[in-house]
PDB file of C-alpha atoms and ligand atoms in Angstrom:
ATOM      1  CA  MET A  14      61.512 -15.691 -22.079  1.00 85.00           C
ATOM      2  CA  SER A  15      61.278 -12.317 -20.442  1.00 95.00           C
ATOM      3  CA  ALA A  16      62.216  -9.370 -22.631  1.00 96.00           C
ATOM      4  CA  ARG A  17      64.828  -6.981 -21.340  1.00 97.00           C
ATOM      5  CA  LEU A  18      63.369  -3.480 -21.535  1.00 98.00           C
ATOM      6  CA  PRO A  19      65.416  -0.282 -21.665  1.00 97.00           C
ATOM      7  CA  THR A  20      66.466   1.050 -18.260  1.00 96.00           C
ATOM      8  CA  ARG A  21      67.643   4.239 -19.906  1.00 94.00           C
ATOM      9  CA  ILE A  22      67.530   5.722 -23.407  1.00 96.00           C
ATOM     10  CA  THR A  23      70.142   8.370 -24.174  1.00 95.00           C
ATOM     11  CA  ARG A  24      71.191  10.331 -27.214  1.00 94.00           C
ATOM     12  CA  GLY A  25      74.720  10.877 -28.436  1.00 92.00           C
ATOM     13  CA  VAL A  26      76.411  14.236 -27.902  1.00 92.00           C
ATOM     14  CA  PRO A  27      78.668  15.998 -30.437  1.00 92.00           C
ATOM     15  CA  THR A  28      82.334  16.076 -29.497  1.00 92.00           C
ATOM     16  CA  SER A  29      85.736  15.975 -31.139  1.00 91.00           C
ATOM     17  CA  ASP A  30      88.838  13.912 -30.491  1.00 91.00           C
ATOM     18  CA  GLY A  31      92.220  13.170 -32.039  1.00 92.00           C
ATOM     19  CA  ALA A  32      93.317  16.089 -34.219  1.00 91.00           C
ATOM     20  CA  GLY A  33      89.832  17.597 -34.300  1.00 89.00           C
ATOM     21  CA  VAL A  34      87.804  14.722 -35.751  1.00 91.00           C
ATOM     22  CA  ARG A  35      84.096  15.395 -35.284  1.00 91.00           C
ATOM     23  CA  LEU A  36      82.331  12.578 -33.444  1.00 94.00           C
ATOM     24  CA  THR A  37      79.106  11.706 -31.708  1.00 95.00           C
ATOM     25  CA  ARG A  38      79.832  10.207 -28.269  1.00 95.00           C
ATOM     26  CA  LEU A  39      77.191   7.653 -27.376  1.00 96.00           C
ATOM     27  CA  MET A  40      78.749   6.241 -24.207  1.00 96.00           C
ATOM     28  CA  GLY A  41      81.416   7.239 -21.687  1.00 93.00           C
ATOM     29  CA  GLY A  42      83.431  10.272 -20.784  1.00 76.00           C
ATOM     30  CA  ASP A  43      80.628  12.095 -18.974  1.00 76.00           C
ATOM     31  CA  PRO A  44      78.534  11.080 -15.936  1.00 75.00           C
ATOM     32  CA  ARG A  45      75.355  11.923 -17.881  1.00 78.00           C
ATOM     33  CA  MET A  46      76.220   9.287 -20.458  1.00 82.00           C
ATOM     34  CA  PRO A  47      75.524   5.598 -19.965  1.00 81.00           C
ATOM     35  CA  SER A  48      78.197   3.124 -19.013  1.00 83.00           C
ATOM     36  CA  VAL A  49      77.533  -0.577 -19.315  1.00 96.00           C
ATOM     37  CA  ASP A  50      80.288  -2.647 -17.661  1.00 97.00           C
ATOM     38  CA  PRO A  51      82.419  -4.030 -19.407  1.00 98.00           C
ATOM     39  CA  PHE A  52      81.905  -1.360 -22.107  1.00 98.00           C
ATOM     40  CA  LEU A  53      83.574   1.989 -21.432  1.00 97.00           C
ATOM     41  CA  MET A  54      82.996   4.267 -24.386  1.00 97.00           C
ATOM     42  CA  LEU A  55      81.343   4.333 -27.806  1.00 97.00           C
ATOM     43  CA  ASP A  56      81.932   6.954 -30.499  1.00 96.00           C
ATOM     44  CA  TYR A  57      80.205   7.283 -33.861  1.00 97.00           C
ATOM     45  CA  PHE A  58      81.843   9.147 -36.717  1.00 94.00           C
ATOM     46  CA  ASP A  59      79.770  10.077 -39.738  1.00 93.00           C
ATOM     47  CA  SER A  60      80.831  12.761 -42.165  1.00 90.00           C
ATOM     48  CA  PRO A  61      80.629  13.330 -45.916  1.00 88.00           C
ATOM     49  CA  ASP A  62      83.089  16.212 -45.515  1.00 90.00           C
ATOM     50  CA  ALA A  63      86.794  15.294 -45.470  1.00 91.00           C
ATOM     51  CA  SER A  64      87.656  18.432 -43.488  1.00 90.00           C
ATOM     52  CA  ASP A  65      85.797  16.867 -40.525  1.00 89.00           C
ATOM     53  CA  TYR A  66      88.063  13.809 -40.379  1.00 92.00           C
ATOM     54  CA  LEU A  67      91.219  14.167 -42.492  1.00 91.00           C
ATOM     55  CA  ALA A  68      93.461  15.148 -39.587  1.00 93.00           C
ATOM     56  CA  GLY A  69      92.656  11.757 -38.054  1.00 95.00           C
ATOM     57  CA  PHE A  70      94.120  10.444 -34.816  1.00 96.00           C
ATOM     58  CA  PRO A  71      97.897  11.029 -34.773  1.00 96.00           C
ATOM     59  CA  PRO A  72     100.059   8.792 -32.524  1.00 97.00           C
ATOM     60  CA  HIS A  73      98.551   8.230 -29.060  1.00 97.00           C
ATOM     61  CA  PRO A  74      98.872   5.514 -26.405  1.00 98.00           C
ATOM     62  CA  HIS A  75      96.427   3.001 -24.924  1.00 98.00           C
ATOM     63  CA  ARG A  76      96.788   0.688 -21.915  1.00 98.00           C
ATOM     64  CA  GLY A  77      94.494  -1.655 -20.028  1.00 98.00           C
ATOM     65  CA  PHE A  78      91.567  -2.239 -22.404  1.00 98.00           C
ATOM     66  CA  GLU A  79      90.503  -3.027 -25.983  1.00 98.00           C
ATOM     67  CA  THR A  80      89.447  -0.738 -28.840  1.00 98.00           C
ATOM     68  CA  VAL A  81      87.054  -1.995 -31.499  1.00 98.00           C
ATOM     69  CA  THR A  82      86.859  -0.053 -34.767  1.00 98.00           C
ATOM     70  CA  TYR A  83      84.040  -0.983 -37.143  1.00 98.00           C
ATOM     71  CA  MET A  84      83.899   0.831 -40.480  1.00 97.00           C
ATOM     72  CA  LEU A  85      80.512   1.303 -42.163  1.00 97.00           C
ATOM     73  CA  ASP A  86      81.931   3.485 -44.934  1.00 96.00           C
ATOM     74  CA  GLY A  87      85.428   4.602 -45.832  1.00 96.00           C
ATOM     75  CA  ARG A  88      88.806   3.184 -44.793  1.00 96.00           C
ATOM     76  CA  MET A  89      91.097   3.724 -41.797  1.00 96.00           C
ATOM     77  CA  ARG A  90      94.849   3.061 -41.759  1.00 96.00           C
ATOM     78  CA  HIS A  91      96.399   2.128 -38.418  1.00 97.00           C
ATOM     79  CA  LYS A  92     100.055   1.845 -37.503  1.00 97.00           C
ATOM     80  CA  ASP A  93     101.620   1.089 -34.114  1.00 97.00           C
ATOM     81  CA  ASN A  94     105.044   1.388 -32.499  1.00 97.00           C
ATOM     82  CA  HIS A  95     105.621  -2.391 -32.668  1.00 94.00           C
ATOM     83  CA  GLY A  96     105.559  -2.519 -36.485  1.00 95.00           C
ATOM     84  CA  HIS A  97     101.937  -3.516 -36.883  1.00 96.00           C
ATOM     85  CA  GLU A  98     100.144  -1.692 -39.726  1.00 97.00           C
ATOM     86  CA  GLY A  99      97.065  -2.192 -41.890  1.00 95.00           C
ATOM     87  CA  VAL A 100      93.864  -0.753 -43.287  1.00 97.00           C
ATOM     88  CA  ILE A 101      90.361  -1.388 -41.995  1.00 97.00           C
ATOM     89  CA  GLU A 102      88.197  -1.476 -45.126  1.00 97.00           C
ATOM     90  CA  THR A 103      84.482  -0.702 -45.456  1.00 97.00           C
ATOM     91  CA  GLY A 104      82.475  -3.221 -43.429  1.00 97.00           C
ATOM     92  CA  GLY A 105      85.585  -4.537 -41.679  1.00 98.00           C
ATOM     93  CA  VAL A 106      86.602  -4.535 -38.042  1.00 98.00           C
ATOM     94  CA  GLN A 107      89.718  -4.297 -35.899  1.00 98.00           C
ATOM     95  CA  TRP A 108      89.530  -5.622 -32.333  1.00 98.00           C
ATOM     96  CA  MET A 109      92.720  -4.353 -30.712  1.00 98.00           C
ATOM     97  CA  THR A 110      93.816  -5.556 -27.294  1.00 97.00           C
ATOM     98  CA  ALA A 111      96.048  -2.721 -26.095  1.00 97.00           C
ATOM     99  CA  GLY A 112      97.086  -4.728 -23.029  1.00 97.00           C
ATOM    100  CA  ARG A 113     100.212  -3.334 -21.370  1.00 98.00           C
ATOM    101  CA  GLY A 114     100.559  -0.655 -24.013  1.00 96.00           C
ATOM    102  CA  ILE A 115     100.766   0.439 -27.591  1.00 97.00           C
ATOM    103  CA  ILE A 116     101.214   3.790 -29.295  1.00 98.00           C
ATOM    104  CA  HIS A 117      99.309   3.959 -32.565  1.00 98.00           C
ATOM    105  CA  SER A 118      97.862   6.307 -35.151  1.00 98.00           C
ATOM    106  CA  GLU A 119      94.465   5.923 -36.801  1.00 97.00           C
ATOM    107  CA  MET A 120      94.274   7.915 -40.038  1.00 95.00           C
ATOM    108  CA  PRO A 121      91.594   8.025 -42.726  1.00 93.00           C
ATOM    109  CA  GLU A 122      92.945   6.395 -45.871  1.00 91.00           C
ATOM    110  CA  GLN A 123      90.680   8.403 -48.162  1.00 84.00           C
ATOM    111  CA  THR A 124      90.716  12.101 -48.967  1.00 84.00           C
ATOM    112  CA  GLU A 125      87.075  12.477 -49.969  1.00 88.00           C
ATOM    113  CA  GLY A 126      83.682  10.848 -49.605  1.00 91.00           C
ATOM    114  CA  LEU A 127      81.702   9.462 -46.713  1.00 93.00           C
ATOM    115  CA  MET A 128      83.504   8.264 -43.585  1.00 94.00           C
ATOM    116  CA  ARG A 129      81.279   6.416 -41.149  1.00 95.00           C
ATOM    117  CA  GLY A 130      81.782   3.928 -38.334  1.00 97.00           C
ATOM    118  CA  PHE A 131      82.052   3.208 -34.636  1.00 98.00           C
ATOM    119  CA  GLN A 132      84.801   2.872 -32.069  1.00 98.00           C
ATOM    120  CA  LEU A 133      83.956   0.936 -28.920  1.00 98.00           C
ATOM    121  CA  TRP A 134      86.207   0.647 -25.845  1.00 98.00           C
ATOM    122  CA  VAL A 135      85.938  -2.634 -23.929  1.00 98.00           C
ATOM    123  CA  ASN A 136      87.489  -2.977 -20.487  1.00 98.00           C
ATOM    124  CA  LEU A 137      89.799  -5.820 -19.452  1.00 98.00           C
ATOM    125  CA  PRO A 138      89.876  -7.516 -16.039  1.00 98.00           C
ATOM    126  CA  ALA A 139      92.883  -6.781 -13.804  1.00 98.00           C
ATOM    127  CA  LYS A 140      94.562 -10.098 -14.601  1.00 98.00           C
ATOM    128  CA  LEU A 141      94.576  -9.279 -18.362  1.00 98.00           C
ATOM    129  CA  LYS A 142      95.352  -5.558 -18.381  1.00 98.00           C
ATOM    130  CA  MET A 143      99.114  -6.053 -18.712  1.00 98.00           C
ATOM    131  CA  GLN A 144      99.039  -8.810 -21.363  1.00 97.00           C
ATOM    132  CA  ALA A 145     100.962  -8.356 -24.608  1.00 97.00           C
ATOM    133  CA  PRO A 146      99.138  -6.286 -27.239  1.00 97.00           C
ATOM    134  CA  ALA A 147      97.165  -8.335 -29.784  1.00 97.00           C
ATOM    135  CA  TYR A 148      94.989  -7.758 -32.828  1.00 97.00           C
ATOM    136  CA  GLN A 149      92.016  -9.469 -34.419  1.00 97.00           C
ATOM    137  CA  GLU A 150      91.396  -7.901 -37.829  1.00 97.00           C
ATOM    138  CA  HIS A 151      88.792  -9.107 -40.283  1.00 98.00           C
ATOM    139  CA  PRO A 152      87.302  -7.830 -43.541  1.00 98.00           C
ATOM    140  CA  ALA A 153      83.541  -7.790 -44.107  1.00 98.00           C
ATOM    141  CA  ALA A 154      83.688 -10.982 -46.224  1.00 98.00           C
ATOM    142  CA  THR A 155      84.627 -13.068 -43.145  1.00 98.00           C
ATOM    143  CA  MET A 156      81.517 -12.087 -41.183  1.00 98.00           C
ATOM    144  CA  PRO A 157      78.450 -14.310 -41.548  1.00 98.00           C
ATOM    145  CA  ILE A 158      75.126 -12.625 -42.242  1.00 98.00           C
ATOM    146  CA  GLU A 159      72.407 -14.743 -40.658  1.00 98.00           C
ATOM    147  CA  ALA A 160      69.085 -14.436 -42.525  1.00 98.00           C
ATOM    148  CA  ARG A 161      66.040 -14.590 -40.243  1.00 98.00           C
ATOM    149  CA  GLU A 162      62.260 -14.452 -40.685  1.00 96.00           C
ATOM    150  CA  GLY A 163      60.818 -11.145 -41.816  1.00 97.00           C
ATOM    151  CA  GLY A 164      63.963 -10.259 -43.745  1.00 98.00           C
ATOM    152  CA  VAL A 165      66.036  -9.598 -40.612  1.00 98.00           C
ATOM    153  CA  ALA A 166      69.779  -9.847 -41.332  1.00 98.00           C
ATOM    154  CA  VAL A 167      72.263 -10.356 -38.480  1.00 98.00           C
ATOM    155  CA  LYS A 168      75.868  -9.525 -39.374  1.00 98.00           C
ATOM    156  CA  VAL A 169      77.948 -11.278 -36.734  1.00 98.00           C
ATOM    157  CA  ILE A 170      81.154  -9.406 -35.963  1.00 98.00           C
ATOM    158  CA  ALA A 171      82.026 -10.975 -32.596  1.00 98.00           C
ATOM    159  CA  GLY A 172      80.629 -13.929 -30.673  1.00 98.00           C
ATOM    160  CA  SER A 173      77.785 -16.194 -31.813  1.00 98.00           C
ATOM    161  CA  THR A 174      74.030 -16.007 -32.282  1.00 98.00           C
ATOM    162  CA  SER A 175      71.633 -18.385 -30.545  1.00 98.00           C
ATOM    163  CA  ARG A 176      71.072 -20.009 -33.953  1.00 97.00           C
ATOM    164  CA  GLY A 177      74.723 -20.811 -34.476  1.00 96.00           C
ATOM    165  CA  ALA A 178      76.197 -18.114 -36.731  1.00 98.00           C
ATOM    166  CA  LYS A 179      79.693 -17.388 -35.416  1.00 98.00           C
ATOM    167  CA  GLY A 180      81.613 -14.185 -36.035  1.00 98.00           C
ATOM    168  CA  PRO A 181      85.355 -14.144 -36.810  1.00 98.00           C
ATOM    169  CA  ILE A 182      86.185 -12.486 -33.478  1.00 98.00           C
ATOM    170  CA  THR A 183      86.157 -14.220 -30.116  1.00 95.00           C
ATOM    171  CA  VAL A 184      86.574 -12.236 -26.929  1.00 96.00           C
ATOM    172  CA  GLU A 185      87.589 -14.506 -24.082  1.00 93.00           C
ATOM    173  CA  ALA A 186      87.931 -11.804 -21.431  1.00 94.00           C
ATOM    174  CA  THR A 187      84.300 -10.652 -21.550  1.00 97.00           C
ATOM    175  CA  GLY A 188      82.523 -13.034 -23.925  1.00 97.00           C
ATOM    176  CA  ALA A 189      81.487  -9.933 -25.871  1.00 98.00           C
ATOM    177  CA  ARG A 190      78.990 -10.214 -28.716  1.00 98.00           C
ATOM    178  CA  TYR A 191      78.776  -7.506 -31.403  1.00 98.00           C
ATOM    179  CA  PHE A 192      76.093  -7.752 -34.129  1.00 98.00           C
ATOM    180  CA  ASP A 193      75.059  -5.233 -36.793  1.00 98.00           C
ATOM    181  CA  LEU A 194      71.357  -5.793 -37.557  1.00 98.00           C
ATOM    182  CA  THR A 195      69.286  -4.791 -40.576  1.00 98.00           C
ATOM    183  CA  LEU A 196      65.523  -4.858 -39.991  1.00 98.00           C
ATOM    184  CA  PRO A 197      62.859  -4.192 -42.642  1.00 98.00           C
ATOM    185  CA  ASP A 198      59.895  -2.108 -41.451  1.00 98.00           C
ATOM    186  CA  ASP A 199      57.845  -4.039 -38.849  1.00 98.00           C
ATOM    187  CA  ALA A 200      60.373  -6.892 -38.576  1.00 98.00           C
ATOM    188  CA  THR A 201      61.379  -8.090 -35.085  1.00 98.00           C
ATOM    189  CA  PHE A 202      64.773  -9.108 -33.701  1.00 98.00           C
ATOM    190  CA  ASP A 203      64.485 -11.599 -30.874  1.00 98.00           C
ATOM    191  CA  GLU A 204      67.555 -13.139 -29.219  1.00 98.00           C
ATOM    192  CA  PRO A 205      68.281 -14.800 -25.878  1.00 98.00           C
ATOM    193  CA  LEU A 206      70.565 -12.723 -23.655  1.00 97.00           C
ATOM    194  CA  PRO A 207      71.644 -14.457 -20.418  1.00 96.00           C
ATOM    195  CA  ALA A 208      70.492 -12.600 -17.312  1.00 97.00           C
ATOM    196  CA  GLU A 209      74.111 -12.215 -16.104  1.00 97.00           C
ATOM    197  CA  ASP A 210      75.231 -10.439 -19.298  1.00 98.00           C
ATOM    198  CA  ALA A 211      75.049  -6.667 -19.710  1.00 98.00           C
ATOM    199  CA  GLY A 212      73.851  -5.358 -23.036  1.00 98.00           C
ATOM    200  CA  PHE A 213      72.759  -2.335 -25.024  1.00 98.00           C
ATOM    201  CA  VAL A 214      71.516  -1.434 -28.478  1.00 98.00           C
ATOM    202  CA  VAL A 215      72.361   1.567 -30.657  1.00 98.00           C
ATOM    203  CA  VAL A 216      70.146   2.624 -33.544  1.00 98.00           C
ATOM    204  CA  HIS A 217      72.156   4.028 -36.438  1.00 97.00           C
ATOM    205  CA  ALA A 218      69.383   4.333 -39.025  1.00 97.00           C
ATOM    206  CA  GLY A 219      65.599   4.349 -38.715  1.00 98.00           C
ATOM    207  CA  ALA A 220      63.821   3.629 -35.423  1.00 98.00           C
ATOM    208  CA  ILE A 221      62.841   0.651 -33.236  1.00 98.00           C
ATOM    209  CA  VAL A 222      60.142   0.024 -30.658  1.00 98.00           C
ATOM    210  CA  PHE A 223      60.518  -2.162 -27.530  1.00 98.00           C
ATOM    211  CA  PRO A 224      57.684  -4.367 -26.157  1.00 98.00           C
ATOM    212  CA  ASP A 225      56.799  -1.632 -23.640  1.00 97.00           C
ATOM    213  CA  GLY A 226      56.107   0.824 -26.469  1.00 98.00           C
ATOM    214  CA  ARG A 227      59.197   2.965 -26.030  1.00 98.00           C
ATOM    215  CA  THR A 228      60.928   3.930 -29.255  1.00 98.00           C
ATOM    216  CA  VAL A 229      64.584   4.621 -29.972  1.00 98.00           C
ATOM    217  CA  ASP A 230      65.557   6.465 -33.121  1.00 97.00           C
ATOM    218  CA  ALA A 231      68.846   7.145 -34.865  1.00 96.00           C
ATOM    219  CA  LEU A 232      71.790   7.770 -32.557  1.00 96.00           C
ATOM    220  CA  GLY A 233      69.799   6.677 -29.536  1.00 97.00           C
ATOM    221  CA  LEU A 234      71.291   4.113 -27.139  1.00 97.00           C
ATOM    222  CA  ALA A 235      69.158   1.859 -24.937  1.00 98.00           C
ATOM    223  CA  GLU A 236      70.690   0.115 -21.914  1.00 97.00           C
ATOM    224  CA  LEU A 237      68.939  -3.196 -21.338  1.00 97.00           C
ATOM    225  CA  GLY A 238      67.448  -4.076 -17.948  1.00 97.00           C
ATOM    226  CA  ALA A 239      66.716  -7.428 -16.300  1.00 97.00           C
ATOM    227  CA  GLY A 240      65.419 -10.425 -18.221  1.00 98.00           C
ATOM    228  CA  ASP A 241      66.779 -13.146 -20.433  1.00 97.00           C
ATOM    229  CA  ALA A 242      66.079 -12.011 -24.017  1.00 98.00           C
ATOM    230  CA  VAL A 243      66.241  -8.894 -26.141  1.00 98.00           C
ATOM    231  CA  ARG A 244      63.363  -8.074 -28.475  1.00 98.00           C
ATOM    232  CA  PHE A 245      62.494  -5.022 -30.560  1.00 98.00           C
ATOM    233  CA  THR A 246      60.775  -4.173 -33.855  1.00 98.00           C
ATOM    234  CA  ALA A 247      61.616  -1.710 -36.620  1.00 98.00           C
ATOM    235  CA  THR A 248      59.002   1.019 -36.809  1.00 98.00           C
ATOM    236  CA  ARG A 249      58.255   3.707 -39.407  1.00 94.00           C
ATOM    237  CA  GLY A 250      60.616   2.077 -41.944  1.00 97.00           C
ATOM    238  CA  PRO A 251      63.740  -0.082 -42.055  1.00 98.00           C
ATOM    239  CA  ALA A 252      66.316   0.189 -39.256  1.00 98.00           C
ATOM    240  CA  ARG A 253      69.999  -0.504 -38.650  1.00 98.00           C
ATOM    241  CA  VAL A 254      70.943  -1.385 -35.089  1.00 98.00           C
ATOM    242  CA  LEU A 255      74.060  -2.492 -33.202  1.00 98.00           C
ATOM    243  CA  PHE A 256      73.477  -5.106 -30.504  1.00 98.00           C
ATOM    244  CA  ILE A 257      76.412  -5.346 -28.072  1.00 98.00           C
ATOM    245  CA  ALA A 258      76.579  -7.518 -24.941  1.00 98.00           C
ATOM    246  CA  GLY A 259      79.110  -9.113 -22.600  1.00 98.00           C
ATOM    247  CA  LYS A 260      79.965 -10.191 -19.069  1.00 98.00           C
ATOM    248  CA  PRO A 261      80.452  -7.385 -16.530  1.00 98.00           C
ATOM    249  CA  ILE A 262      83.930  -7.252 -14.967  1.00 98.00           C
ATOM    250  CA  ARG A 263      82.796  -5.691 -11.642  1.00 97.00           C
ATOM    251  CA  GLU A 264      86.181  -4.255 -10.670  1.00 97.00           C
ATOM    252  CA  PRO A 265      87.141  -0.679  -9.725  1.00 97.00           C
ATOM    253  CA  VAL A 266      87.845   1.494 -12.776  1.00 96.00           C
ATOM    254  CA  ALA A 267      90.617   4.122 -12.684  1.00 96.00           C
ATOM    255  CA  TRP A 268      90.406   5.902 -16.047  1.00 95.00           C
ATOM    256  CA  HIS A 269      92.302   8.868 -17.330  1.00 95.00           C
ATOM    257  CA  GLY A 270      92.437   9.663 -21.038  1.00 94.00           C
ATOM    258  CA  PRO A 271      93.815   6.663 -22.937  1.00 96.00           C
ATOM    259  CA  PHE A 272      94.625   4.569 -19.831  1.00 97.00           C
ATOM    260  CA  VAL A 273      92.056   2.417 -18.024  1.00 97.00           C
ATOM    261  CA  MET A 274      93.393   0.647 -14.930  1.00 98.00           C
ATOM    262  CA  ASN A 275      92.060  -0.456 -11.516  1.00 98.00           C
ATOM    263  CA  THR A 276      93.861   1.999  -9.235  1.00 98.00           C
ATOM    264  CA  ARG A 277      95.254   5.520  -9.300  1.00 98.00           C
ATOM    265  CA  ASP A 278      98.772   4.159  -8.686  1.00 98.00           C
ATOM    266  CA  GLU A 279      98.475   2.056 -11.826  1.00 98.00           C
ATOM    267  CA  LEU A 280      97.465   5.169 -13.787  1.00 98.00           C
ATOM    268  CA  VAL A 281     100.534   7.023 -12.513  1.00 98.00           C
ATOM    269  CA  GLN A 282     102.657   4.021 -13.522  1.00 98.00           C
ATOM    270  CA  ALA A 283     101.058   4.067 -16.996  1.00 98.00           C
ATOM    271  CA  PHE A 284     102.030   7.731 -17.476  1.00 97.00           C
ATOM    272  CA  GLU A 285     105.565   7.040 -16.250  1.00 97.00           C
ATOM    273  CA  ASP A 286     105.960   4.013 -18.530  1.00 97.00           C
ATOM    274  CA  TYR A 287     104.616   5.961 -21.507  1.00 97.00           C
ATOM    275  CA  GLN A 288     106.893   8.938 -20.878  1.00 96.00           C
ATOM    276  CA  ALA A 289     109.892   6.668 -20.356  1.00 96.00           C
ATOM    277  CA  GLY A 290     109.311   4.936 -23.701  1.00 95.00           C
ATOM    278  CA  ARG A 291     108.369   1.581 -22.155  1.00 94.00           C
ATOM    279  CA  PHE A 292     105.185   1.096 -24.255  1.00 93.00           C
TER     280      PHE A 292
HETATM  281 CO1   CO B 315      93.535   4.698 -30.527  1.00 92.68          CO
END
């Protein structure tokens, strides 16, 4: 199989969102940042200091895509305007299909200690943008951890591995796969990745090296180029890495703030519907 090498390696940039929550933006929101259709945006939050996150994300709308919140540490309470409410616990995930519209808040449940995790935005094709909102929510205990040679552990959040471990989340629109990998020093992750799928990896602890010798260290993102497999090795110690892949949508993207549609007219309609209380 031919290994897919990085086409671009970028580093996250500090930003803030919601009511002043400090974040590292790894994808989206800036032409200098990568974008990997169907993935729109990726934020990483990581703070031991409650003052960085306590204000949380007060009520805000979404339309036309999916948000995926994966908690590495700490807990996040979410509540929407349709009566849906819950807490994402440490190691758990919420895959929210905003569809035609929700208004929700995302607030840290804790008042002290480490808060760490990711939020990914995944686009929807035109025919699914206006579907009813839906949730897939799963605690850590529901996610298989596939043990591989060399001590590699593959936590499967969404989709399936080539060896058959299946995560609790299925994503029909884009066939997205979302794995959280733990690699001991010098251990290699090797996984088929169909040529037609887009994919990227994000290092969140340690460092990895690709077959061409390029390294990516913590809070680096590598977009994967052509080929039919992904392969990299932990270097200089153990590493933690997200592997995320899916089918490109290849449609025009009209994106403003929390609305991601296909045309400018649809964005205007989204604002009108939101302001008129139709979400
Ligand atoms: Co939100």
